[in-house]
Amino acid sequence: MTVSPPTRGTRWRRTLCGGLPRLDVTRSSTVVEYVHHDLAGEPRTGEREVVGETIESARCHWCNAVDEVELVDRPAAGS
Ligand SMILES: [Zn+2]
């Protein structure tokens, strides 16, 4: 199962133990790296650009339940 990441207007909420989540998030990224080689043939990594990101799982740090998170609206700050 993949988990939707929070956005500007939403945050994660634990569906089992409630409250603010403390999560161990497993994330896989697709990264384009600019690799070049110096005169000795040693590879050097230059710029890195993240072109895709998937959250594989989110495990509750307290109760170890996996993927029991849902997205809820963030409280409107200062409105
Ligand atoms: Zn929990």
PDB file of N, CA and C and ligand atoms in Angstrom:
ATOM      1  N   MET A   1       0.845  -1.191   0.000  1.00  0.00           N
ATOM      2  CA  MET A   1       0.000   0.000   0.000  1.00  0.00           C
ATOM      3  C   MET A   1       0.881   1.242   0.000  1.00  0.00           C
ATOM      4  N   THR A   2       0.494   2.201  -0.764  1.00  0.00           N
ATOM      5  CA  THR A   2       1.214   3.462  -0.736  1.00  0.00           C
ATOM      6  C   THR A   2       0.371   4.501  -0.007  1.00  0.00           C
ATOM      7  N   VAL A   3       1.054   5.450   0.560  1.00  0.00           N
ATOM      8  CA  VAL A   3       0.427   6.464   1.393  1.00  0.00           C
ATOM      9  C   VAL A   3       0.549   7.797   0.687  1.00  0.00           C
ATOM     10  N   SER A   4      -0.532   8.549   0.690  1.00  0.00           N
ATOM     11  CA  SER A   4      -0.460   9.868   0.082  1.00  0.00           C
ATOM     12  C   SER A   4       0.272  10.817   1.008  1.00  0.00           C
ATOM     13  N   PRO A   5       1.208  11.570   0.482  1.00  0.00           N
ATOM     14  CA  PRO A   5       1.928  12.511   1.345  1.00  0.00           C
ATOM     15  C   PRO A   5       1.046  13.709   1.687  1.00  0.00           C
ATOM     16  N   PRO A   6       1.325  14.315   2.838  1.00  0.00           N
ATOM     17  CA  PRO A   6       0.592  15.531   3.189  1.00  0.00           C
ATOM     18  C   PRO A   6       0.863  16.639   2.171  1.00  0.00           C
ATOM     19  N   THR A   7      -0.095  17.509   2.035  1.00  0.00           N
ATOM     20  CA  THR A   7       0.060  18.645   1.128  1.00  0.00           C
ATOM     21  C   THR A   7       0.040  19.929   1.955  1.00  0.00           C
ATOM     22  N   ARG A   8       0.014  21.049   1.261  1.00  0.00           N
ATOM     23  CA  ARG A   8      -0.009  22.325   1.970  1.00  0.00           C
ATOM     24  C   ARG A   8      -1.235  22.453   2.866  1.00  0.00           C
ATOM     25  N   GLY A   9      -2.329  21.831   2.445  1.00  0.00           N
ATOM     26  CA  GLY A   9      -3.562  22.035   3.200  1.00  0.00           C
ATOM     27  C   GLY A   9      -3.954  20.865   4.082  1.00  0.00           C
ATOM     28  N   THR A  10      -3.152  19.801   4.065  1.00  0.00           N
ATOM     29  CA  THR A  10      -3.533  18.628   4.847  1.00  0.00           C
ATOM     30  C   THR A  10      -2.352  18.135   5.660  1.00  0.00           C
ATOM     31  N   ARG A  11      -2.676  17.332   6.646  1.00  0.00           N
ATOM     32  CA  ARG A  11      -1.632  16.678   7.429  1.00  0.00           C
ATOM     33  C   ARG A  11      -2.087  15.258   7.714  1.00  0.00           C
ATOM     34  N   TRP A  12      -1.128  14.453   8.192  1.00  0.00           N
ATOM     35  CA  TRP A  12      -1.469  13.084   8.546  1.00  0.00           C
ATOM     36  C   TRP A  12      -2.115  13.035   9.922  1.00  0.00           C
ATOM     37  N   ARG A  13      -3.045  12.120  10.061  1.00  0.00           N
ATOM     38  CA  ARG A  13      -3.597  11.843  11.375  1.00  0.00           C
ATOM     39  C   ARG A  13      -3.627  10.338  11.551  1.00  0.00           C
ATOM     40  N   ARG A  14      -3.287   9.910  12.751  1.00  0.00           N
ATOM     41  CA  ARG A  14      -3.319   8.486  13.041  1.00  0.00           C
ATOM     42  C   ARG A  14      -4.756   8.044  13.193  1.00  0.00           C
ATOM     43  N   THR A  15      -5.122   6.951  12.507  1.00  0.00           N
ATOM     44  CA  THR A  15      -6.502   6.489  12.616  1.00  0.00           C
ATOM     45  C   THR A  15      -6.692   5.570  13.816  1.00  0.00           C
ATOM     46  N   LEU A  16      -5.620   5.000  14.347  1.00  0.00           N
ATOM     47  CA  LEU A  16      -5.782   4.084  15.478  1.00  0.00           C
ATOM     48  C   LEU A  16      -5.546   4.778  16.812  1.00  0.00           C
ATOM     49  N   CYS A  17      -4.339   5.304  17.029  1.00  0.00           N
ATOM     50  CA  CYS A  17      -4.047   5.858  18.352  1.00  0.00           C
ATOM     51  C   CYS A  17      -4.279   7.359  18.397  1.00  0.00           C
ATOM     52  N   GLY A  18      -4.645   7.974  17.277  1.00  0.00           N
ATOM     53  CA  GLY A  18      -5.029   9.376  17.277  1.00  0.00           C
ATOM     54  C   GLY A  18      -3.865  10.305  17.544  1.00  0.00           C
ATOM     55  N   GLY A  19      -4.194  11.569  17.601  1.00  0.00           N
ATOM     56  CA  GLY A  19      -3.178  12.559  17.927  1.00  0.00           C
ATOM     57  C   GLY A  19      -2.231  12.803  16.772  1.00  0.00           C
ATOM     58  N   LEU A  20      -1.205  13.565  17.083  1.00  0.00           N
ATOM     59  CA  LEU A  20      -0.224  13.895  16.068  1.00  0.00           C
ATOM     60  C   LEU A  20       0.665  12.694  15.817  1.00  0.00           C
ATOM     61  N   PRO A  21       0.894  12.362  14.560  1.00  0.00           N
ATOM     62  CA  PRO A  21       1.661  11.150  14.270  1.00  0.00           C
ATOM     63  C   PRO A  21       3.157  11.320  14.482  1.00  0.00           C
ATOM     64  N   ARG A  22       3.751  10.277  15.016  1.00  0.00           N
ATOM     65  CA  ARG A  22       5.202  10.087  14.951  1.00  0.00           C
ATOM     66  C   ARG A  22       5.372   8.858  14.079  1.00  0.00           C
ATOM     67  N   LEU A  23       5.938   9.033  12.919  1.00  0.00           N
ATOM     68  CA  LEU A  23       5.931   7.957  11.938  1.00  0.00           C
ATOM     69  C   LEU A  23       7.334   7.637  11.463  1.00  0.00           C
ATOM     70  N   ASP A  24       7.557   6.353  11.213  1.00  0.00           N
ATOM     71  CA  ASP A  24       8.748   5.932  10.501  1.00  0.00           C
ATOM     72  C   ASP A  24       8.323   5.734   9.051  1.00  0.00           C
ATOM     73  N   VAL A  25       8.747   6.626   8.206  1.00  0.00           N
ATOM     74  CA  VAL A  25       8.289   6.654   6.832  1.00  0.00           C
ATOM     75  C   VAL A  25       9.328   6.005   5.927  1.00  0.00           C
ATOM     76  N   THR A  26       8.890   5.015   5.151  1.00  0.00           N
ATOM     77  CA  THR A  26       9.753   4.414   4.137  1.00  0.00           C
ATOM     78  C   THR A  26       9.419   5.064   2.807  1.00  0.00           C
ATOM     79  N   ARG A  27      10.419   5.699   2.211  1.00  0.00           N
ATOM     80  CA  ARG A  27      10.195   6.527   1.042  1.00  0.00           C
ATOM     81  C   ARG A  27      11.159   6.085  -0.051  1.00  0.00           C
ATOM     82  N   SER A  28      10.677   5.938  -1.244  1.00  0.00           N
ATOM     83  CA  SER A  28      11.588   5.661  -2.349  1.00  0.00           C
ATOM     84  C   SER A  28      11.521   6.822  -3.330  1.00  0.00           C
ATOM     85  N   SER A  29      12.689   7.228  -3.747  1.00  0.00           N
ATOM     86  CA  SER A  29      12.776   8.377  -4.638  1.00  0.00           C
ATOM     87  C   SER A  29      13.405   7.964  -5.960  1.00  0.00           C
ATOM     88  N   THR A  30      12.947   8.567  -7.025  1.00  0.00           N
ATOM     89  CA  THR A  30      13.612   8.443  -8.309  1.00  0.00           C
ATOM     90  C   THR A  30      14.429   9.708  -8.504  1.00  0.00           C
ATOM     91  N   VAL A  31      15.732   9.519  -8.624  1.00  0.00           N
ATOM     92  CA  VAL A  31      16.644  10.655  -8.627  1.00  0.00           C
ATOM     93  C   VAL A  31      17.491  10.616  -9.888  1.00  0.00           C
ATOM     94  N   VAL A  32      17.618  11.740 -10.544  1.00  0.00           N
ATOM     95  CA  VAL A  32      18.539  11.872 -11.660  1.00  0.00           C
ATOM     96  C   VAL A  32      19.797  12.541 -11.132  1.00  0.00           C
ATOM     97  N   GLU A  33      20.920  11.867 -11.286  1.00  0.00           N
ATOM     98  CA  GLU A  33      22.188  12.412 -10.819  1.00  0.00           C
ATOM     99  C   GLU A  33      23.082  12.743 -12.011  1.00  0.00           C
ATOM    100  N   TYR A  34      23.748  13.846 -11.895  1.00  0.00           N
ATOM    101  CA  TYR A  34      24.772  14.197 -12.872  1.00  0.00           C
ATOM    102  C   TYR A  34      26.096  13.633 -12.374  1.00  0.00           C
ATOM    103  N   VAL A  35      26.566  12.591 -13.042  1.00  0.00           N
ATOM    104  CA  VAL A  35      27.801  11.925 -12.629  1.00  0.00           C
ATOM    105  C   VAL A  35      28.882  12.227 -13.649  1.00  0.00           C
ATOM    106  N   HIS A  36      30.002  12.676 -13.149  1.00  0.00           N
ATOM    107  CA  HIS A  36      31.127  12.891 -14.043  1.00  0.00           C
ATOM    108  C   HIS A  36      32.357  12.257 -13.431  1.00  0.00           C
ATOM    109  N   HIS A  37      33.403  12.129 -14.176  1.00  0.00           N
ATOM    110  CA  HIS A  37      34.603  11.436 -13.728  1.00  0.00           C
ATOM    111  C   HIS A  37      35.784  12.381 -13.793  1.00  0.00           C
ATOM    112  N   ASP A  38      36.602  12.316 -12.747  1.00  0.00           N
ATOM    113  CA  ASP A  38      37.809  13.143 -12.783  1.00  0.00           C
ATOM    114  C   ASP A  38      38.890  12.434 -13.592  1.00  0.00           C
ATOM    115  N   LEU A  39      40.049  13.042 -13.658  1.00  0.00           N
ATOM    116  CA  LEU A  39      41.110  12.514 -14.519  1.00  0.00           C
ATOM    117  C   LEU A  39      41.578  11.141 -14.073  1.00  0.00           C
ATOM    118  N   ALA A  40      41.438  10.821 -12.782  1.00  0.00           N
ATOM    119  CA  ALA A  40      41.832   9.507 -12.287  1.00  0.00           C
ATOM    120  C   ALA A  40      40.740   8.471 -12.501  1.00  0.00           C
ATOM    121  N   GLY A  41      39.622   8.891 -13.079  1.00  0.00           N
ATOM    122  CA  GLY A  41      38.537   7.953 -13.324  1.00  0.00           C
ATOM    123  C   GLY A  41      37.591   7.797 -12.159  1.00  0.00           C
ATOM    124  N   GLU A  42      37.770   8.617 -11.131  1.00  0.00           N
ATOM    125  CA  GLU A  42      36.875   8.527  -9.985  1.00  0.00           C
ATOM    126  C   GLU A  42      35.536   9.185 -10.320  1.00  0.00           C
ATOM    127  N   PRO A  43      34.448   8.486 -10.105  1.00  0.00           N
ATOM    128  CA  PRO A  43      33.153   9.109 -10.360  1.00  0.00           C
ATOM    129  C   PRO A  43      32.832  10.162  -9.306  1.00  0.00           C
ATOM    130  N   ARG A  44      32.286  11.252  -9.759  1.00  0.00           N
ATOM    131  CA  ARG A  44      31.844  12.316  -8.858  1.00  0.00           C
ATOM    132  C   ARG A  44      30.376  12.586  -9.164  1.00  0.00           C
ATOM    133  N   THR A  45      29.624  12.769  -8.119  1.00  0.00           N
ATOM    134  CA  THR A  45      28.217  13.067  -8.302  1.00  0.00           C
ATOM    135  C   THR A  45      28.001  14.564  -8.123  1.00  0.00           C
ATOM    136  N   GLY A  46      27.405  15.162  -9.130  1.00  0.00           N
ATOM    137  CA  GLY A  46      27.112  16.580  -9.064  1.00  0.00           C
ATOM    138  C   GLY A  46      25.679  16.816  -8.639  1.00  0.00           C
ATOM    139  N   GLU A  47      24.934  17.497  -9.477  1.00  0.00           N
ATOM    140  CA  GLU A  47      23.565  17.839  -9.117  1.00  0.00           C
ATOM    141  C   GLU A  47      22.706  16.592  -9.000  1.00  0.00           C
ATOM    142  N   ARG A  48      21.770  16.644  -8.081  1.00  0.00           N
ATOM    143  CA  ARG A  48      20.773  15.595  -7.944  1.00  0.00           C
ATOM    144  C   ARG A  48      19.408  16.232  -8.076  1.00  0.00           C
ATOM    145  N   GLU A  49      18.574  15.618  -8.892  1.00  0.00           N
ATOM    146  CA  GLU A  49      17.215  16.130  -9.046  1.00  0.00           C
ATOM    147  C   GLU A  49      16.240  15.003  -8.745  1.00  0.00           C
ATOM    148  N   VAL A  50      15.354  15.248  -7.779  1.00  0.00           N
ATOM    149  CA  VAL A  50      14.336  14.254  -7.452  1.00  0.00           C
ATOM    150  C   VAL A  50      13.194  14.410  -8.449  1.00  0.00           C
ATOM    151  N   VAL A  51      12.975  13.366  -9.244  1.00  0.00           N
ATOM    152  CA  VAL A  51      11.933  13.459 -10.275  1.00  0.00           C
ATOM    153  C   VAL A  51      10.685  12.676  -9.889  1.00  0.00           C
ATOM    154  N   GLY A  52      10.771  11.903  -8.833  1.00  0.00           N
ATOM    155  CA  GLY A  52       9.590  11.170  -8.394  1.00  0.00           C
ATOM    156  C   GLY A  52       9.794  10.668  -6.989  1.00  0.00           C
ATOM    157  N   GLU A  53       8.722  10.564  -6.244  1.00  0.00           N
ATOM    158  CA  GLU A  53       8.843  10.135  -4.862  1.00  0.00           C
ATOM    159  C   GLU A  53       7.594   9.357  -4.472  1.00  0.00           C
ATOM    160  N   THR A  54       7.800   8.199  -3.880  1.00  0.00           N
ATOM    161  CA  THR A  54       6.686   7.372  -3.443  1.00  0.00           C
ATOM    162  C   THR A  54       6.892   7.013  -1.980  1.00  0.00           C
ATOM    163  N   ILE A  55       5.853   7.169  -1.198  1.00  0.00           N
ATOM    164  CA  ILE A  55       5.912   6.739   0.194  1.00  0.00           C
ATOM    165  C   ILE A  55       5.421   5.305   0.250  1.00  0.00           C
ATOM    166  N   GLU A  56       6.343   4.401   0.578  1.00  0.00           N
ATOM    167  CA  GLU A  56       6.021   2.975   0.566  1.00  0.00           C
ATOM    168  C   GLU A  56       5.170   2.592   1.774  1.00  0.00           C
ATOM    169  N   SER A  57       5.549   3.101   2.916  1.00  0.00           N
ATOM    170  CA  SER A  57       4.775   2.795   4.107  1.00  0.00           C
ATOM    171  C   SER A  57       5.043   3.848   5.159  1.00  0.00           C
ATOM    172  N   ALA A  58       4.106   3.976   6.084  1.00  0.00           N
ATOM    173  CA  ALA A  58       4.257   4.870   7.218  1.00  0.00           C
ATOM    174  C   ALA A  58       3.867   4.089   8.459  1.00  0.00           C
ATOM    175  N   ARG A  59       4.858   3.838   9.313  1.00  0.00           N
ATOM    176  CA  ARG A  59       4.615   3.012  10.493  1.00  0.00           C
ATOM    177  C   ARG A  59       4.613   3.891  11.727  1.00  0.00           C
ATOM    178  N   CYS A  60       3.591   3.711  12.535  1.00  0.00           N
ATOM    179  CA  CYS A  60       3.485   4.495  13.759  1.00  0.00           C
ATOM    180  C   CYS A  60       4.666   4.186  14.665  1.00  0.00           C
ATOM    181  N   HIS A  61       5.335   5.248  15.138  1.00  0.00           N
ATOM    182  CA  HIS A  61       6.507   5.057  15.982  1.00  0.00           C
ATOM    183  C   HIS A  61       6.116   4.501  17.345  1.00  0.00           C
ATOM    184  N   TRP A  62       4.859   4.723  17.758  1.00  0.00           N
ATOM    185  CA  TRP A  62       4.439   4.312  19.107  1.00  0.00           C
ATOM    186  C   TRP A  62       3.840   2.914  19.106  1.00  0.00           C
ATOM    187  N   CYS A  63       2.889   2.652  18.210  1.00  0.00           N
ATOM    188  CA  CYS A  63       2.187   1.370  18.299  1.00  0.00           C
ATOM    189  C   CYS A  63       2.543   0.445  17.135  1.00  0.00           C
ATOM    190  N   ASN A  64       3.437   0.868  16.248  1.00  0.00           N
ATOM    191  CA  ASN A  64       3.935   0.018  15.167  1.00  0.00           C
ATOM    192  C   ASN A  64       2.897  -0.351  14.129  1.00  0.00           C
ATOM    193  N   ALA A  65       1.718   0.229  14.187  1.00  0.00           N
ATOM    194  CA  ALA A  65       0.727  -0.039  13.154  1.00  0.00           C
ATOM    195  C   ALA A  65       1.196   0.602  11.846  1.00  0.00           C
ATOM    196  N   VAL A  66       0.982  -0.097  10.760  1.00  0.00           N
ATOM    197  CA  VAL A  66       1.476   0.362   9.469  1.00  0.00           C
ATOM    198  C   VAL A  66       0.328   0.930   8.645  1.00  0.00           C
ATOM    199  N   ASP A  67       0.579   2.057   8.064  1.00  0.00           N
ATOM    200  CA  ASP A  67      -0.331   2.658   7.092  1.00  0.00           C
ATOM    201  C   ASP A  67      -1.704   2.984   7.668  1.00  0.00           C
ATOM    202  N   GLU A  68      -1.761   3.161   8.978  1.00  0.00           N
ATOM    203  CA  GLU A  68      -3.034   3.546   9.579  1.00  0.00           C
ATOM    204  C   GLU A  68      -3.101   5.059   9.702  1.00  0.00           C
ATOM    205  N   VAL A  69      -2.792   5.724   8.605  1.00  0.00           N
ATOM    206  CA  VAL A  69      -2.846   7.177   8.634  1.00  0.00           C
ATOM    207  C   VAL A  69      -3.865   7.651   7.603  1.00  0.00           C
ATOM    208  N   GLU A  70      -4.441   8.794   7.868  1.00  0.00           N
ATOM    209  CA  GLU A  70      -5.336   9.409   6.915  1.00  0.00           C
ATOM    210  C   GLU A  70      -4.981  10.885   6.831  1.00  0.00           C
ATOM    211  N   LEU A  71      -5.388  11.489   5.729  1.00  0.00           N
ATOM    212  CA  LEU A  71      -5.134  12.908   5.546  1.00  0.00           C
ATOM    213  C   LEU A  71      -6.322  13.691   6.069  1.00  0.00           C
ATOM    214  N   VAL A  72      -6.040  14.660   6.910  1.00  0.00           N
ATOM    215  CA  VAL A  72      -7.084  15.560   7.387  1.00  0.00           C
ATOM    216  C   VAL A  72      -6.643  16.994   7.086  1.00  0.00           C
ATOM    217  N   ASP A  73      -7.617  17.895   7.055  1.00  0.00           N
ATOM    218  CA  ASP A  73      -7.281  19.288   6.814  1.00  0.00           C
ATOM    219  C   ASP A  73      -6.439  19.832   7.966  1.00  0.00           C
ATOM    220  N   ARG A  74      -5.467  20.648   7.610  1.00  0.00           N
ATOM    221  CA  ARG A  74      -4.710  21.324   8.662  1.00  0.00           C
ATOM    222  C   ARG A  74      -5.602  22.379   9.296  1.00  0.00           C
ATOM    223  N   PRO A  75      -5.370  22.626  10.589  1.00  0.00           N
ATOM    224  CA  PRO A  75      -6.086  23.747  11.174  1.00  0.00           C
ATOM    225  C   PRO A  75      -5.675  25.028  10.463  1.00  0.00           C
ATOM    226  N   ALA A  76      -6.634  25.842  10.152  1.00  0.00           N
ATOM    227  CA  ALA A  76      -6.327  27.092   9.465  1.00  0.00           C
ATOM    228  C   ALA A  76      -5.530  27.979  10.393  1.00  0.00           C
ATOM    229  N   ALA A  77      -4.304  28.277  10.001  1.00  0.00           N
ATOM    230  CA  ALA A  77      -3.418  29.034  10.880  1.00  0.00           C
ATOM    231  C   ALA A  77      -3.716  30.531  10.769  1.00  0.00           C
ATOM    232  N   GLY A  78      -4.003  31.125  11.905  1.00  0.00           N
ATOM    233  CA  GLY A  78      -4.141  32.569  11.982  1.00  0.00           C
ATOM    234  C   GLY A  78      -5.309  33.157  11.209  1.00  0.00           C
ATOM    235  N   SER A  79      -6.320  32.358  10.948  1.00  0.00           N
ATOM    236  CA  SER A  79      -7.465  32.917  10.207  1.00  0.00           C
ATOM    237  C   SER A  79      -8.583  33.296  11.162  1.00  0.00           C
TER     238      SER A  79
HETATM  239 ZN    ZN B   1       0.009   4.455  16.826  1.00  0.00          ZN
END
